[in-house]
Coordinates of C-alpha atoms and ligand atoms in Angstrom, one line a residue:
M1 CA 261.3 -37.8 -249.6
L2 CA 260.9 -34.5 -247.8
M3 CA 258.6 -33.9 -244.9
L4 CA 256.6 -30.7 -245.0
R5 CA 255.8 -29.4 -241.6
R6 CA 252.6 -27.4 -241.3
I7 CA 253.0 -24.1 -239.6
H8 CA 250.4 -23.5 -236.9
L9 CA 250.1 -19.8 -236.2
Q10 CA 248.1 -18.9 -233.2
P11 CA 246.5 -15.5 -232.6
G12 CA 247.5 -14.0 -229.3
L13 CA 244.2 -14.8 -227.4
M14 CA 242.5 -18.0 -226.8
A15 CA 238.7 -18.1 -226.4
R16 CA 237.5 -20.3 -223.6
H17 CA 234.1 -21.9 -223.5
V18 CA 232.7 -22.2 -220.0
S19 CA 229.7 -24.5 -219.4
S20 CA 227.6 -24.2 -216.2
K21 CA 225.3 -26.9 -214.8
P22 CA 222.0 -25.3 -213.6
G23 CA 220.2 -26.4 -210.5
K24 CA 222.3 -27.5 -207.5
R25 CA 223.7 -24.1 -206.6
S26 CA 222.4 -20.7 -207.6
F27 CA 224.2 -17.4 -207.4
S28 CA 222.7 -13.9 -207.0
L29 CA 223.3 -11.5 -209.9
R30 CA 225.4 -9.4 -207.5
A31 CA 227.6 -12.3 -206.6
V32 CA 228.0 -13.3 -210.3
C33 CA 228.9 -9.6 -211.2
G34 CA 231.3 -9.4 -208.3
A35 CA 233.0 -12.6 -209.2
G36 CA 233.1 -11.4 -212.8
L37 CA 234.7 -8.2 -211.9
V38 CA 237.3 -9.9 -209.7
G39 CA 238.0 -12.3 -212.5
C40 CA 238.3 -9.5 -215.1
G41 CA 240.6 -7.6 -212.8
A42 CA 242.8 -10.7 -212.2
G43 CA 242.7 -11.5 -215.9
Y44 CA 243.8 -7.9 -216.7
L45 CA 246.6 -8.0 -214.2
L46 CA 247.8 -11.4 -215.4
S47 CA 247.7 -10.4 -219.0
R48 CA 249.6 -7.1 -218.2
M49 CA 252.3 -9.1 -216.3
D50 CA 252.5 -11.6 -219.1
G51 CA 252.8 -8.8 -221.6
Q52 CA 255.5 -7.1 -219.7
L53 CA 257.3 -10.4 -219.4
R54 CA 257.1 -11.0 -223.1
E55 CA 258.6 -7.6 -223.8
R56 CA 261.7 -8.7 -221.9
Q57 CA 264.4 -10.1 -224.0
L58 CA 265.4 -13.6 -223.0
P59 CA 268.7 -15.1 -224.0
G60 CA 267.2 -17.9 -226.0
A61 CA 265.1 -15.6 -228.2
G62 CA 266.2 -17.5 -231.3
F63 CA 264.4 -20.7 -230.1
R64 CA 261.1 -19.2 -231.2
V65 CA 259.1 -21.8 -233.0
C66 CA 257.0 -19.5 -235.1
C67 CA 256.2 -15.9 -236.0
E68 CA 253.3 -14.2 -234.4
E69 CA 251.6 -13.0 -237.6
M70 CA 248.1 -14.3 -238.6
I71 CA 248.0 -16.9 -241.2
T72 CA 246.6 -15.8 -244.6
P73 CA 243.9 -17.9 -246.4
K74 CA 246.4 -18.7 -249.2
Q75 CA 248.9 -20.0 -246.6
Q76 CA 246.1 -21.9 -244.9
A77 CA 245.2 -23.7 -248.2
L78 CA 248.8 -24.5 -249.0
P79 CA 249.6 -27.4 -246.7
N80 CA 246.7 -29.4 -248.1
E81 CA 247.9 -28.7 -251.6
L82 CA 251.4 -29.8 -250.6
R83 CA 250.3 -32.8 -248.7
G84 CA 248.9 -34.2 -252.0
I85 CA 252.4 -33.8 -253.4
V86 CA 254.7 -35.1 -250.8
G87 CA 255.8 -38.6 -251.4
K88 CA 255.8 -38.3 -255.2
Q89 CA 259.1 -38.2 -257.0
H90 CA 260.8 -34.8 -257.6
V91 CA 258.8 -33.3 -254.8
V92 CA 261.0 -30.2 -254.6
E93 CA 260.4 -29.3 -258.3
N94 CA 256.6 -29.6 -257.8
V95 CA 256.7 -27.4 -254.7
T96 CA 258.3 -24.5 -256.4
E97 CA 256.3 -24.8 -259.6
I98 CA 253.0 -24.9 -257.9
C99 CA 253.1 -22.1 -255.4
H100 CA 255.7 -19.5 -256.0
V101 CA 256.4 -19.6 -252.4
A102 CA 259.4 -18.7 -250.3
I103 CA 261.1 -21.7 -248.9
L104 CA 262.6 -22.0 -245.5
P105 CA 264.9 -25.0 -244.9
Q106 CA 264.7 -26.2 -241.4
G107 CA 266.9 -28.7 -239.5
A108 CA 266.5 -29.6 -235.8
K109 CA 265.6 -26.0 -234.8
T110 CA 268.5 -25.7 -232.3
G111 CA 269.8 -22.6 -234.0
I112 CA 269.9 -19.6 -231.6
T113 CA 269.7 -16.8 -234.1
G114 CA 266.2 -17.6 -235.5
G115 CA 267.5 -18.6 -238.9
S116 CA 265.0 -21.4 -239.4
V117 CA 262.0 -19.7 -237.8
P118 CA 259.2 -18.6 -240.2
R119 CA 258.7 -14.9 -240.4
P120 CA 256.5 -12.4 -242.2
C121 CA 257.0 -12.3 -245.9
D122 CA 255.4 -11.0 -249.1
R123 CA 254.6 -14.6 -250.2
P124 CA 253.5 -17.7 -248.4
M125 CA 256.5 -19.2 -246.6
V126 CA 256.8 -23.0 -246.7
V127 CA 259.0 -24.6 -244.0
I128 CA 260.6 -27.7 -245.3
S129 CA 261.9 -29.8 -242.5
T130 CA 264.7 -32.2 -243.1
Q131 CA 264.0 -34.3 -240.1
R132 CA 263.0 -37.4 -242.1
L133 CA 266.2 -37.3 -244.2
Q134 CA 268.2 -39.2 -241.8
K135 CA 270.3 -41.6 -243.8
I136 CA 274.0 -41.9 -242.9
L137 CA 276.3 -43.8 -245.3
P138 CA 279.9 -44.4 -244.3
I139 CA 282.0 -44.7 -247.4
G140 CA 284.1 -47.8 -248.0
D141 CA 285.4 -50.3 -245.5
E142 CA 287.6 -47.8 -243.7
A143 CA 284.8 -45.1 -243.5
K144 CA 287.3 -42.3 -243.9
Q145 CA 284.4 -40.3 -245.3
V146 CA 280.7 -40.3 -244.6
L147 CA 277.7 -39.3 -246.7
C148 CA 275.0 -37.7 -244.7
F149 CA 271.5 -36.8 -245.7
A150 CA 270.5 -33.3 -244.7
G151 CA 268.6 -34.1 -241.6
A152 CA 271.0 -36.6 -240.1
G153 CA 271.9 -35.5 -236.6
I154 CA 275.6 -35.0 -235.6
F155 CA 275.0 -37.2 -232.6
S156 CA 273.7 -39.9 -234.8
V157 CA 276.7 -39.6 -237.1
Q158 CA 279.0 -39.9 -234.1
E159 CA 277.1 -43.1 -233.0
T160 CA 277.1 -44.6 -236.5
L161 CA 280.9 -44.1 -236.9
K162 CA 281.9 -45.4 -233.4
P163 CA 281.7 -49.1 -234.3
L164 CA 283.8 -48.4 -237.4
N165 CA 286.4 -46.8 -235.1
R166 CA 286.1 -43.4 -236.8
D167 CA 285.3 -40.0 -235.3
S168 CA 282.6 -37.7 -236.7
H169 CA 283.3 -34.2 -238.2
S170 CA 281.4 -32.0 -235.8
V171 CA 280.7 -31.8 -232.1
L172 CA 278.7 -28.8 -231.0
G173 CA 277.5 -27.7 -227.5
S174 CA 274.0 -28.7 -228.7
I175 CA 275.0 -32.2 -229.7
F176 CA 272.6 -33.5 -227.1
L177 CA 269.8 -32.1 -229.3
N178 CA 271.1 -33.8 -232.4
P179 CA 271.4 -30.8 -234.7
S180 CA 271.4 -31.6 -238.4
V181 CA 274.5 -32.0 -240.5
A182 CA 273.2 -29.8 -243.3
A183 CA 272.5 -26.9 -241.0
G184 CA 276.0 -27.2 -239.7
V185 CA 277.2 -26.6 -243.2
A186 CA 274.7 -23.9 -243.8
F187 CA 276.0 -22.0 -240.8
G188 CA 279.6 -23.1 -240.7
S189 CA 278.9 -24.3 -237.2
G190 CA 282.0 -24.6 -235.0
G191 CA 282.1 -26.4 -231.7
T192 CA 284.6 -27.9 -229.5
Q193 CA 286.9 -30.1 -231.7
I194 CA 289.7 -27.8 -232.6
H195 CA 291.7 -30.1 -235.0
K196 CA 288.6 -30.7 -237.2
G197 CA 287.7 -27.1 -238.0
P198 CA 284.2 -25.8 -238.6
A199 CA 281.5 -27.8 -240.5
F200 CA 282.6 -27.4 -244.1
T201 CA 282.5 -29.3 -247.3
N202 CA 282.8 -28.8 -251.0
R203 CA 281.1 -32.1 -251.7
A204 CA 277.4 -31.7 -251.6
L205 CA 274.1 -32.3 -253.4
Y206 CA 271.9 -29.2 -253.1
C207 CA 269.1 -27.3 -254.9
R208 CA 269.1 -23.7 -255.8
V209 CA 266.5 -21.5 -257.6
D210 CA 267.9 -19.8 -260.6
A211 CA 267.2 -16.3 -262.0
N212 CA 264.2 -17.8 -264.0
G213 CA 262.7 -19.2 -260.9
Q214 CA 263.6 -22.8 -261.9
L215 CA 264.9 -25.3 -259.5
K216 CA 268.4 -26.6 -260.3
L217 CA 270.1 -29.5 -258.7
V218 CA 273.9 -29.0 -258.0
N219 CA 275.9 -32.1 -257.5
T220 CA 279.5 -31.8 -256.3
L221 CA 279.5 -35.0 -254.2
G222 CA 282.2 -36.6 -256.3
L223 CA 280.3 -39.8 -256.8
N224 CA 280.6 -41.7 -260.0
A225 CA 278.0 -40.5 -262.5
H226 CA 274.4 -41.6 -262.1
E227 CA 271.5 -40.8 -264.3
D228 CA 269.4 -39.9 -261.2
V229 CA 271.6 -39.2 -258.2
V230 CA 268.7 -38.6 -255.9
A231 CA 267.1 -41.9 -256.7
F232 CA 270.5 -43.6 -256.4
L233 CA 271.1 -42.2 -252.9
D234 CA 267.5 -42.8 -251.8
N235 CA 267.9 -46.5 -252.6
A236 CA 271.6 -46.9 -251.5
Q237 CA 272.1 -49.1 -248.4
A238 CA 275.9 -48.7 -248.5
L239 CA 278.6 -46.8 -250.4
S240 CA 281.8 -48.4 -251.4
S241 CA 285.0 -46.8 -252.7
K242 CA 283.8 -48.0 -256.2
D243 CA 280.9 -45.5 -256.0
M244 CA 283.3 -42.7 -255.6
D245 CA 285.0 -40.7 -258.4
A246 CA 288.7 -41.4 -257.6
K247 CA 289.6 -38.2 -259.4
C248 CA 287.6 -35.9 -257.2
T249 CA 289.8 -33.7 -255.1
R250 CA 287.2 -31.5 -253.5
A251 CA 287.7 -30.9 -249.8
A252 CA 285.3 -32.5 -247.4
S253 CA 286.7 -30.6 -244.4
W254 CA 288.4 -27.3 -243.8
P255 CA 291.8 -27.7 -245.5
K256 CA 294.8 -27.5 -243.2
Y257 CA 292.8 -26.1 -240.3
P258 CA 295.5 -27.1 -237.6
Q259 CA 298.1 -25.1 -239.5
H260 CA 295.8 -22.1 -239.9
L261 CA 294.9 -22.3 -236.2
T262 CA 298.4 -22.4 -234.8
K263 CA 299.6 -19.4 -236.8
L264 CA 298.8 -16.8 -234.2
D265 CA 298.3 -13.8 -236.5
G266 CA 295.7 -11.0 -236.6
Q267 CA 293.2 -13.1 -238.6
V268 CA 290.2 -14.8 -236.9
S269 CA 290.2 -18.6 -237.1
R270 CA 286.6 -18.9 -238.4
Y271 CA 283.4 -16.9 -238.7
N272 CA 280.0 -17.0 -240.3
A273 CA 280.5 -14.4 -243.0
D274 CA 283.5 -16.2 -244.4
L275 CA 283.0 -16.7 -248.2
T276 CA 285.3 -19.6 -248.7
G277 CA 284.1 -22.7 -250.5
E278 CA 281.2 -24.2 -252.5
D279 CA 278.0 -22.1 -252.4
C280 CA 276.3 -24.5 -249.9
N281 CA 278.8 -23.5 -247.2
R282 CA 277.5 -20.7 -244.9
S283 CA 274.5 -20.3 -247.2
E284 CA 272.1 -20.0 -244.2
G285 CA 269.2 -21.6 -246.1
K286 CA 269.8 -19.7 -249.4
V287 CA 270.2 -23.1 -251.1
F288 CA 268.6 -26.4 -250.0
I289 CA 271.2 -28.9 -249.0
L290 CA 270.1 -32.5 -249.6
A291 CA 273.2 -34.4 -248.8
T292 CA 276.9 -33.8 -248.0
I293 CA 280.1 -35.8 -247.7
H294 CA 282.4 -35.2 -244.7
D295 CA 285.8 -36.4 -243.8
T296 CA 285.9 -38.6 -240.7
F297 CA 288.7 -38.6 -238.2
P298 CA 290.7 -41.3 -236.5
M299 CA 289.5 -42.4 -233.1
P300 CA 292.0 -41.6 -230.4
Q301 CA 293.7 -44.7 -228.9
E302 CA 293.8 -43.0 -225.5
S303 CA 292.5 -39.8 -224.0
K304 CA 293.1 -37.8 -220.9
M305 CA 290.9 -35.0 -219.8
V306 CA 292.2 -32.3 -217.4
W307 CA 290.6 -29.3 -215.8
V308 CA 293.2 -26.6 -215.3
S309 CA 292.3 -23.6 -213.2
C310 CA 294.3 -20.4 -212.9
K311 CA 294.1 -17.1 -211.1
D312 CA 294.4 -14.8 -214.1
F313 CA 293.5 -14.8 -217.8
A314 CA 297.1 -14.2 -218.9
T315 CA 298.1 -17.6 -217.5
A316 CA 295.2 -19.3 -219.3
N317 CA 296.4 -17.6 -222.5
H318 CA 299.9 -18.6 -221.9
I319 CA 298.8 -22.3 -221.6
K320 CA 297.0 -21.9 -224.8
Q321 CA 300.1 -20.7 -226.7
K322 CA 302.7 -22.9 -225.0
V323 CA 300.7 -26.1 -224.7
A324 CA 297.5 -26.4 -226.8
L325 CA 298.5 -24.5 -229.9
A326 CA 302.3 -25.1 -229.8
S327 CA 302.3 -27.4 -232.8
P328 CA 299.7 -28.2 -235.6
N329 CA 300.6 -31.9 -235.3
C330 CA 299.8 -32.2 -231.7
L331 CA 296.6 -30.3 -230.9
P332 CA 294.4 -31.3 -228.0
K333 CA 291.0 -32.6 -229.1
Q334 CA 289.2 -30.0 -227.1
F335 CA 290.4 -26.9 -225.4
E336 CA 287.6 -24.9 -223.8
Y337 CA 287.7 -21.9 -221.5
M338 CA 285.2 -21.0 -218.8
G339 CA 285.2 -17.9 -216.6
R340 CA 284.3 -18.0 -213.0
E341 CA 280.9 -16.4 -213.4
Q342 CA 280.1 -18.9 -216.1
F343 CA 281.1 -21.7 -213.8
D344 CA 278.8 -20.3 -211.1
C345 CA 276.0 -19.9 -213.7
V346 CA 276.1 -23.5 -214.7
D347 CA 276.2 -24.6 -211.0
Q348 CA 273.3 -22.3 -210.1
G349 CA 271.1 -22.9 -213.2
G350 CA 272.3 -26.0 -215.0
R351 CA 272.0 -28.9 -212.5
G352 CA 268.5 -29.7 -213.7
I353 CA 269.4 -30.1 -217.4
I354 CA 272.6 -32.1 -216.5
K355 CA 270.5 -34.4 -214.3
L356 CA 267.9 -34.7 -217.1
I357 CA 270.5 -35.7 -219.6
E358 CA 271.9 -38.3 -217.2
M359 CA 268.4 -39.7 -216.6
V360 CA 267.0 -39.8 -220.2
G361 CA 270.3 -40.1 -222.1
M362 CA 271.6 -37.7 -224.8
S363 CA 269.6 -39.4 -227.6
N364 CA 266.2 -38.8 -225.9
L365 CA 266.7 -35.2 -224.8
G366 CA 265.8 -33.7 -228.2
T367 CA 262.2 -34.9 -227.8
L368 CA 261.9 -33.3 -224.3
W369 CA 263.6 -30.1 -225.6
N370 CA 261.1 -29.9 -228.5
F371 CA 258.3 -30.5 -226.1
K372 CA 259.5 -27.6 -224.0
L373 CA 259.7 -25.3 -227.0
K374 CA 256.2 -26.3 -228.1
F375 CA 254.8 -25.7 -224.6
E376 CA 256.5 -22.3 -224.4
S377 CA 254.9 -21.3 -227.7
L378 CA 251.3 -21.9 -226.4
P379 CA 249.2 -18.8 -226.3
L380 CA 248.9 -18.9 -222.5
P381 CA 250.2 -16.6 -219.9
F382 CA 253.6 -17.3 -218.4
V383 CA 254.2 -20.5 -220.4
N384 CA 257.5 -19.1 -221.7
I385 CA 259.0 -19.0 -218.2
I386 CA 257.4 -21.9 -216.3
A387 CA 259.9 -24.6 -217.2
D388 CA 262.9 -22.3 -216.4
K389 CA 261.4 -21.0 -213.2
L390 CA 260.9 -24.6 -212.1
L391 CA 264.5 -25.5 -213.0
W392 CA 265.7 -22.4 -211.1
Y393 CA 263.8 -23.2 -207.9
L394 CA 264.7 -26.9 -208.0
N395 CA 268.4 -26.3 -208.8
S396 CA 269.7 -26.2 -205.2
A397 CA 267.8 -29.4 -204.4
I398 CA 269.7 -31.3 -207.1
P399 CA 273.2 -32.6 -206.2
E400 CA 276.2 -30.7 -207.6
S401 CA 277.1 -31.8 -211.1
L402 CA 280.9 -32.2 -210.8
P403 CA 283.0 -34.4 -208.5
K404 CA 283.6 -32.6 -205.1
P405 CA 287.3 -31.7 -205.6
L406 CA 286.5 -30.2 -209.0
M407 CA 283.7 -28.1 -207.5
E408 CA 286.1 -26.9 -204.9
Q409 CA 288.7 -26.0 -207.5
G410 CA 286.0 -24.3 -209.6
R411 CA 285.0 -22.1 -206.8
K412 CA 288.6 -21.2 -205.8
F413 CA 289.9 -20.0 -209.2
D414 CA 288.5 -17.5 -211.7
H415 CA 289.7 -19.0 -215.0
H416 CA 289.2 -22.6 -216.1
L417 CA 290.5 -24.6 -219.0
I418 CA 289.1 -28.0 -220.1
M419 CA 291.6 -29.8 -222.2
E420 CA 291.2 -33.3 -223.7
M421 CA 294.6 -34.7 -224.8
T422 CA 294.4 -37.6 -227.2
E423 CA 296.8 -40.2 -228.5
F424 CA 296.7 -41.1 -232.2
G425 CA 299.8 -43.2 -232.3
N426 CA 302.6 -40.5 -232.6
G427 CA 303.1 -39.7 -229.0
E428 CA 300.8 -36.7 -229.1
L429 CA 299.3 -37.2 -225.6
K430 CA 302.7 -37.5 -224.0
Q431 CA 304.0 -34.4 -225.8
L432 CA 301.0 -32.3 -224.7
D433 CA 301.1 -33.6 -221.2
E434 CA 304.8 -32.8 -220.9
R435 CA 304.2 -29.3 -222.1
L436 CA 301.4 -28.9 -219.6
Q437 CA 303.4 -30.2 -216.7
R438 CA 306.2 -27.7 -217.6
Q439 CA 303.7 -24.8 -217.3
L440 CA 302.2 -26.2 -214.1
A441 CA 305.6 -26.3 -212.6
L442 CA 306.3 -22.7 -213.4
N443 CA 303.3 -21.3 -211.3
P444 CA 302.5 -24.0 -208.8
G445 CA 300.5 -21.7 -206.5
D446 CA 298.5 -20.0 -209.2
I447 CA 297.4 -23.1 -211.1
S448 CA 295.6 -26.2 -210.1
C449 CA 295.1 -29.2 -212.4
Y450 CA 292.5 -31.9 -211.9
V451 CA 292.8 -35.1 -214.0
C452 CA 289.5 -36.8 -214.7
Q453 CA 289.7 -40.3 -213.2
D454 CA 287.4 -42.2 -215.5
A455 CA 284.8 -42.0 -218.3
F456 CA 282.1 -41.0 -215.9
E457 CA 284.1 -38.0 -214.7
K458 CA 284.9 -37.0 -218.3
S459 CA 281.2 -37.1 -219.2
R460 CA 280.4 -35.0 -216.2
V461 CA 282.9 -32.4 -217.3
M462 CA 281.5 -32.3 -220.8
L463 CA 277.9 -32.1 -219.6
F464 CA 278.9 -29.2 -217.4
R465 CA 280.3 -27.5 -220.5
F466 CA 277.2 -28.4 -222.6
A467 CA 274.9 -26.9 -219.9
V468 CA 276.4 -23.4 -220.5
Q469 CA 273.6 -22.1 -222.9
P470 CA 270.6 -23.6 -221.1
S471 CA 271.7 -22.5 -217.7
I472 CA 271.9 -18.7 -218.6
Q473 CA 268.3 -19.0 -219.8
T474 CA 267.3 -20.6 -216.4
I475 CA 269.1 -18.0 -214.4
T476 CA 267.8 -15.0 -216.3
V477 CA 264.2 -16.3 -216.0
G478 CA 264.8 -17.3 -212.4
K479 CA 266.0 -13.8 -211.5
G480 CA 263.5 -12.1 -213.7
R481 CA 266.0 -10.3 -215.8
Q482 CA 266.7 -9.8 -219.5
G483 CA 269.4 -11.8 -221.2
L484 CA 271.6 -11.8 -224.3
I485 CA 273.9 -14.4 -225.8
I486 CA 276.6 -13.3 -228.2
D487 CA 279.0 -15.3 -230.2
Y488 CA 282.2 -13.8 -231.7
A489 CA 285.6 -14.7 -232.9
M490 CA 288.6 -12.6 -231.9
P491 CA 291.9 -12.5 -233.9
K492 CA 294.1 -15.5 -233.2
N493 CA 296.7 -13.2 -231.5
F494 CA 294.1 -11.4 -229.4
D495 CA 295.0 -12.4 -225.8
R496 CA 292.8 -10.3 -223.6
I497 CA 289.2 -10.4 -222.4
L498 CA 287.3 -8.0 -224.4
E499 CA 286.3 -4.9 -222.5
M500 CA 282.5 -4.4 -222.6
P501 CA 281.1 -0.9 -223.5
K502 CA 280.2 1.2 -220.4
D503 CA 276.7 1.8 -219.1
C504 CA 275.1 -1.3 -220.5
D505 CA 273.7 -2.4 -217.1
I506 CA 275.3 -5.8 -217.3
E507 CA 274.5 -7.5 -214.1
M508 CA 276.2 -10.8 -214.8
R509 CA 278.8 -11.6 -217.5
C510 CA 279.4 -15.2 -218.2
L511 CA 282.2 -15.9 -220.6
C512 CA 283.1 -19.2 -222.1
S513 CA 285.1 -20.0 -225.2
H514 CA 286.2 -22.5 -227.8
F515 CA 289.5 -21.2 -226.6
G516 CA 291.8 -22.9 -229.2
C517 CA 289.9 -21.1 -232.0
N518 CA 289.5 -17.8 -229.9
V519 CA 285.7 -18.1 -230.4
F520 CA 283.9 -16.6 -227.4
H521 CA 280.3 -17.0 -226.2
E522 CA 279.1 -14.3 -223.7
S523 CA 275.9 -14.9 -221.8
L524 CA 274.9 -11.6 -220.3
M525 CA 272.2 -10.9 -217.7
L526 CA 271.0 -7.4 -218.2
S527 CA 268.8 -5.1 -216.1
N528 CA 265.2 -4.8 -217.3
D529 CA 265.6 -1.1 -218.1
V530 CA 268.1 -1.5 -221.0
D531 CA 267.3 -1.8 -224.7
V532 CA 268.9 -5.2 -225.4
K533 CA 269.1 -4.5 -229.1
E534 CA 271.0 -1.3 -228.4
V535 CA 273.4 -3.1 -226.1
K536 CA 274.0 -5.8 -228.8
K537 CA 274.8 -3.0 -231.3
R538 CA 277.3 -1.4 -229.0
I539 CA 279.0 -4.7 -228.2
K540 CA 279.2 -5.5 -231.9
Q541 CA 280.9 -2.1 -232.5
V542 CA 283.5 -2.9 -229.8
I543 CA 284.2 -6.3 -231.3
D544 CA 284.5 -4.9 -234.9
E545 CA 286.9 -2.2 -233.6
A546 CA 289.1 -4.9 -232.0
G547 CA 289.3 -6.8 -235.3
G548 CA 286.8 -9.5 -234.2
K549 CA 283.9 -11.0 -236.1
L550 CA 280.3 -11.4 -234.8
P551 CA 278.7 -13.9 -235.3
A552 CA 281.4 -16.6 -235.3
E553 CA 279.5 -19.8 -235.5
H554 CA 275.8 -19.3 -234.5
G555 CA 274.9 -17.7 -237.9
H556 CA 273.4 -14.4 -238.7
G557 CA 269.9 -15.8 -238.7
T558 CA 267.4 -13.0 -238.0
E559 CA 269.5 -11.5 -235.2
Y560 CA 272.5 -10.1 -237.1
E561 CA 273.0 -8.1 -240.2
A562 CA 275.2 -9.9 -242.6
P563 CA 278.0 -7.8 -244.2
C564 CA 277.5 -6.6 -247.8
S565 CA 279.9 -9.3 -249.2
T566 CA 277.8 -12.1 -247.7
Q567 CA 274.5 -10.5 -248.9
E568 CA 275.9 -10.1 -252.4
R569 CA 276.9 -13.8 -252.4
W570 CA 273.4 -14.8 -251.2
K571 CA 271.9 -12.7 -254.0
R572 CA 274.1 -14.5 -256.5
I573 CA 273.2 -17.9 -255.4
D574 CA 269.5 -17.1 -254.9
P575 CA 268.7 -14.3 -257.4
T576 CA 264.9 -14.4 -257.0
N577 CA 265.1 -14.4 -253.1
S578 CA 263.1 -17.6 -253.0
M579 CA 265.1 -19.2 -250.2
N580 CA 265.1 -18.0 -246.6
P581 CA 264.1 -14.4 -247.4
G582 CA 265.1 -11.9 -244.8
V583 CA 268.0 -13.9 -243.3
G584 CA 270.8 -11.7 -242.1
H585 CA 268.6 -8.6 -242.3
S586 CA 268.5 -8.9 -246.1
S587 CA 265.4 -7.9 -248.0
S588 CA 262.5 -10.3 -247.6
L589 CA 260.8 -9.2 -250.8
K590 CA 260.6 -11.3 -254.0
G591 CA 263.6 -10.5 -256.1
Y592 CA 265.0 -8.3 -253.3
L593 CA 263.0 -5.4 -254.7
Ligands
LIG601 C1 272.5 -25.5 -226.1 C2 273.1 -25.1 -227.4 C3 274.4 -25.2 -227.7 C4 275.0 -24.8 -228.9 N1 276.3 -24.9 -229.1 C5 276.8 -24.6 -230.3 C6 278.2 -24.7 -230.6 O1 279.0 -25.1 -229.7 N2 278.7 -24.4 -231.8 C7 277.9 -23.9 -232.8 O2 278.3 -23.6 -233.9 N3 276.5 -23.8 -232.6 C8 276.0 -24.2 -231.4 N4 274.6 -24.1 -231.2 C9 273.8 -23.6 -232.3 C10 273.1 -24.7 -233.1 O3 273.0 -25.9 -232.5 C11 273.8 -24.9 -234.5 O4 273.8 -23.7 -235.2 C12 273.3 -26.0 -235.4 O5 274.2 -26.3 -236.5 C13 271.9 -25.8 -235.9 O6 271.4 -27.0 -236.4 P1 269.9 -27.3 -236.6 O7 269.7 -28.6 -237.4 O8 269.2 -27.2 -235.3 O9 269.4 -26.1 -237.6 P2 268.2 -25.1 -237.6 O10 268.3 -24.3 -236.4 O11 267.0 -25.8 -237.9 O12 268.6 -24.2 -238.9 C14 269.8 -23.4 -238.8 C15 270.0 -22.8 -240.2 O13 270.4 -23.7 -241.2 C16 269.5 -23.6 -242.3 N5 269.3 -25.0 -242.8 C17 268.8 -26.1 -242.1 N6 268.7 -27.2 -242.9 C18 269.2 -26.8 -244.1 C19 269.3 -27.4 -245.4 N7 269.0 -28.7 -245.5 N8 269.8 -26.7 -246.4 C20 270.2 -25.4 -246.3 N9 270.0 -24.7 -245.1 C21 269.5 -25.4 -244.1 C22 268.3 -23.0 -241.8 O14 267.5 -22.3 -242.8 C23 268.8 -22.0 -240.8 O15 269.2 -20.8 -241.4 C24 274.1 -24.4 -229.9 C25 272.7 -24.3 -229.7 C26 272.2 -24.7 -228.5 C27 270.7 -24.7 -228.3

């Protein structure tokens, strides 16, 4: 049932065997020595340059595919042992009984804080990939809920539900990489859909290791009782309402999120250290999620996407309050913010990725992305920058990604809002549009509004938004600088742009936001002289002081220290520290000793 992925750990150097054919040409000893010296010199220079480059912090640091430590003999023997086990029933029980290992649940590896990346540990660490647990079972004829196996991708869920006229629970900026449903729950991933709330459910099937080191299955799915729920789900081809326990009232999405969101008080809308809900939520790999049930949402009957540009942030914020968040019953589907530098960043570094998605399609991009990650982890000089350097140099040769009038508008204004207004049968679209028109009429010279003409233009706008993260990586590498991505939530009533700490040598500050939720993503290009970790610490302090929370939706992973309350919760649900040890800067030792 579960696929175990072998971890290949490579030492830093690769020995190369060179064969020479005798006879045809002969070299004098001096020529050979000379060539050898030149070769050594060039090799030394290259390795120094490569070393310096690897010391630089790139924004996508969390995309690492593995740790750099040498594999131990015990670890080396483990995959073979496990291979003999995979495929048998109750695989997970066997795994923990046999090896006393640390277990690292891994989804689609799109996390940007290193949460599913193997790391040094006092025990062998087994990565359990969920990528073969792909089943998606809409529940009942109306599919108002859906049961997803852990590795099912959010794009696949969306595609499965479309013919049933239902909308899926989660759309992230990484949807083109098909991140897994379970990881979404394990992080409390957020994304663009403001009326749905973050990935959250109290209906799940998951494993945890108890204080005696025994594996326990926790079932809060709310299905009718089955002797062996794992076997039942493995064999199920469909789920009807008869399979569901009608008395189960557990939430399968964040309760009353629209009401919570539109109350513009000093609380943040959502964040990773939130302790709400069943233990699987925001567990960051401290339990192993096998399957979850999620509410689905009605498909809009009609939708209208607008790109509103304004001269100042206050106007953007005014539109948020007076249009987008004016009523919980009438929220836009998406309400995203993009600052001018972010716009330029996508234009200057994102055309390649947008073109690529257009050419290969969303569903195939994941394969290419994983290929890029594998390539970048090869122990060869410069491999970690080649792809982005190429994208950087090719960028200007690729046509602009947005329709011409939108590109012109983008360059003319400093603050941009992307709003998708949708109709669900109660006049929501009309209400939102009327509110928007009123605001536009108030400041005609300071605001410009572009209405997407067709599905193609809408998809262009969304791709432009999705290219935010990859483009900062391309630009940072292209310009040979360091980079940092941070993700934080500000209180719902916080209506300014956060002031960055002084003297951080920030050369470019790209700001975008899931604006309805006041969750911000900053992509910073930094000079090569600064200590990126120090900058991150100082920014975190500024965010904390302003009442914000960092991280908001990308998880603590191995990048951020989780607060005490979160670490205490993780200790309670995983008392032996068998699962994802070291996450959120917690102890990586067995039993947390
Ligand atoms: C271009 C780009 C855009 C992004 N945009 C967004 C965005 O808009 N919003 C957002 O929230 N995130 C975003 N992300 C981050 C990322 O896509 C999400 O965090 C996503 O949910 C991770 O899913 P994954 O399957 O790749 O998980 P992985 O990266 O493989 O793992 C993430 C964490 O989940 C845990 N985990 C995985 N599977 C399980 C399981 N079965 N049981 C328990 N724990 C498990 C892992 O141990 C790890 O701690 C973006 C990333 C990229 C690269």
